[in-house]
Amino acid sequence: MRSKRLARYGLLLALALVFSYLESQIPLSMAVPGVKLGVANIVVMFALYRLGGRAACLLSLLRVALVSATFGNAFSFWYSLAGAGLSLAVMLSMKRSGWFGCGGVSVAGGVCHNLGQIAVAMAVLHSTAAAAYLPVLLCSGVVAGVCIGLVSAVLIRRIPA
Amino acid sequence: MDRQKRRDLVLIALLLALAGLLWLILRPSRAGAWVVVRVDGEEWGRYALDPDRTVVIEEKGRNVLTIQHGSAAITQADCGDHTCIRTGQISRSGETIICLPHGLVVQVVGGAEPEVDGTVG
């Protein structure tokens, strides 16, 4: 039923936007850019496990586009896109393989998001300087991924169809 | 514990181990002697950490680099996020300050005594 799906996606997208916005208001790290909880990933995880890979991709990419259009800039768009793109690709293949649970998929998603952003930063700066942030971002990505994974797992299990 | 959860934990452990390893490898330790300023990958200027000075870089935006007491820091910037300022001071070989919107990388390089105090590109 098309309109029902549209409404559902719209709702999830709005939720992801609100999460992104709220999160941007609470800076987690002063000196290291990119350290964040990734709360919007809860929506992506939910979509991935309950609605399918296509829904997850659509929601994630739309979220990136809208967030950078409303409170970002052309610059941040490419970073977010790279991060979200890599994150999605990895999450999709990990889920499909069946080897990992929600926690692992979420952790990989979070870490890959940061990796994608660092890769773009290195390309833009023509320098490997950004790689210095890897240790911090890997750790924060793991911690955030675990938290998000836990919340997502509960929602995936409990929210009625 | 089911297989999936076990693999999740292994993944987490591997990632944390990787983070630790990278930290050990990338950790700057030697005291530096120069700062190299690059904009979009091209060397823009090179300054010794020794005499205190202030450098204004206005290539893609405005950043003020202050060299004081053997360390360097960005003290003013007109980029949106000011991450470069919040990075603080760098003084050890390999440490960097990055201002992404301005394509700016300030990196400490160490080693031999410099022959000239500084050049402007």
PDB file of C-alpha atoms in Angstrom, chain B residues 11-79:
ATOM      1  CA  LEU B  11      34.645  -7.409  16.114  1.00  0.00           C
ATOM      2  CA  ILE B  12      34.509  -4.881  18.929  1.00  0.00           C
ATOM      3  CA  ALA B  13      37.659  -6.274  20.494  1.00  0.00           C
ATOM      4  CA  LEU B  14      39.477  -6.159  17.133  1.00  0.00           C
ATOM      5  CA  LEU B  15      38.430  -2.575  16.484  1.00  0.00           C
ATOM      6  CA  LEU B  16      39.547  -1.454  19.921  1.00  0.00           C
ATOM      7  CA  ALA B  17      42.829  -3.294  19.486  1.00  0.00           C
ATOM      8  CA  LEU B  18      43.271  -1.602  16.122  1.00  0.00           C
ATOM      9  CA  ALA B  19      42.608   1.761  17.733  1.00  0.00           C
ATOM     10  CA  GLY B  20      45.224   1.040  20.385  1.00  0.00           C
ATOM     11  CA  LEU B  21      47.754  -0.091  17.808  1.00  0.00           C
ATOM     12  CA  LEU B  22      47.209   2.960  15.631  1.00  0.00           C
ATOM     13  CA  TRP B  23      47.537   5.187  18.638  1.00  0.00           C
ATOM     14  CA  LEU B  24      50.916   3.690  19.478  1.00  0.00           C
ATOM     15  CA  ILE B  25      52.118   4.029  15.911  1.00  0.00           C
ATOM     16  CA  LEU B  26      50.817   7.522  15.229  1.00  0.00           C
ATOM     17  CA  ARG B  27      51.644   9.016  18.592  1.00  0.00           C
ATOM     18  CA  PRO B  28      53.915  12.034  18.209  1.00  0.00           C
ATOM     19  CA  SER B  29      56.796  12.036  20.635  1.00  0.00           C
ATOM     20  CA  ARG B  30      59.830  13.896  19.408  1.00  0.00           C
ATOM     21  CA  ALA B  31      59.954  17.612  19.967  1.00  0.00           C
ATOM     22  CA  GLY B  32      59.536  19.490  16.726  1.00  0.00           C
ATOM     23  CA  ALA B  33      61.507  22.342  15.254  1.00  0.00           C
ATOM     24  CA  TRP B  34      59.382  23.760  12.447  1.00  0.00           C
ATOM     25  CA  VAL B  35      55.756  24.147  11.542  1.00  0.00           C
ATOM     26  CA  VAL B  36      54.814  23.596   7.944  1.00  0.00           C
ATOM     27  CA  VAL B  37      51.665  25.300   6.742  1.00  0.00           C
ATOM     28  CA  ARG B  38      49.894  23.699   3.794  1.00  0.00           C
ATOM     29  CA  VAL B  39      46.809  24.856   1.975  1.00  0.00           C
ATOM     30  CA  ASP B  40      45.119  22.166  -0.102  1.00  0.00           C
ATOM     31  CA  GLY B  41      48.247  20.101   0.028  1.00  0.00           C
ATOM     32  CA  GLU B  42      50.611  22.767  -1.267  1.00  0.00           C
ATOM     33  CA  GLU B  43      53.231  24.118   1.078  1.00  0.00           C
ATOM     34  CA  TRP B  44      52.386  27.689   1.892  1.00  0.00           C
ATOM     35  CA  GLY B  45      54.969  28.570   4.477  1.00  0.00           C
ATOM     36  CA  ARG B  46      57.382  27.112   6.986  1.00  0.00           C
ATOM     37  CA  TYR B  47      58.286  28.632  10.308  1.00  0.00           C
ATOM     38  CA  ALA B  48      60.609  27.772  13.134  1.00  0.00           C
ATOM     39  CA  LEU B  49      59.020  27.199  16.494  1.00  0.00           C
ATOM     40  CA  ASP B  50      61.693  29.185  18.134  1.00  0.00           C
ATOM     41  CA  PRO B  51      61.171  32.899  17.804  1.00  0.00           C
ATOM     42  CA  ASP B  52      57.643  33.823  18.826  1.00  0.00           C
ATOM     43  CA  ARG B  53      55.622  35.120  15.933  1.00  0.00           C
ATOM     44  CA  THR B  54      52.162  35.494  14.504  1.00  0.00           C
ATOM     45  CA  VAL B  55      51.276  34.428  10.994  1.00  0.00           C
ATOM     46  CA  VAL B  56      48.077  35.350   9.203  1.00  0.00           C
ATOM     47  CA  ILE B  57      46.935  32.923   6.527  1.00  0.00           C
ATOM     48  CA  GLU B  58      44.296  34.240   4.213  1.00  0.00           C
ATOM     49  CA  GLU B  59      44.092  31.781   1.365  1.00  0.00           C
ATOM     50  CA  LYS B  60      40.609  30.316   1.582  1.00  0.00           C
ATOM     51  CA  GLY B  61      39.551  32.015   4.743  1.00  0.00           C
ATOM     52  CA  ARG B  62      41.328  33.666   7.582  1.00  0.00           C
ATOM     53  CA  ASN B  63      43.383  31.794  10.163  1.00  0.00           C
ATOM     54  CA  VAL B  64      45.847  33.306  12.579  1.00  0.00           C
ATOM     55  CA  LEU B  65      48.696  31.038  13.579  1.00  0.00           C
ATOM     56  CA  THR B  66      50.489  32.018  16.762  1.00  0.00           C
ATOM     57  CA  ILE B  67      53.861  30.569  17.571  1.00  0.00           C
ATOM     58  CA  GLN B  68      54.735  31.043  21.192  1.00  0.00           C
ATOM     59  CA  HIS B  69      57.020  29.320  23.698  1.00  0.00           C
ATOM     60  CA  GLY B  70      57.950  26.607  21.248  1.00  0.00           C
ATOM     61  CA  SER B  71      54.446  25.594  20.300  1.00  0.00           C
ATOM     62  CA  ALA B  72      51.962  26.634  17.664  1.00  0.00           C
ATOM     63  CA  ALA B  73      48.241  27.171  17.786  1.00  0.00           C
ATOM     64  CA  ILE B  74      45.507  28.736  15.727  1.00  0.00           C
ATOM     65  CA  THR B  75      44.215  31.656  17.747  1.00  0.00           C
ATOM     66  CA  GLN B  76      41.738  33.178  15.335  1.00  0.00           C
ATOM     67  CA  ALA B  77      39.719  31.728  12.492  1.00  0.00           C
ATOM     68  CA  ASP B  78      36.651  32.666  10.531  1.00  0.00           C
ATOM     69  CA  CYS B  79      35.617  29.139   9.695  1.00  0.00           C
TER      70      CYS B  79
END
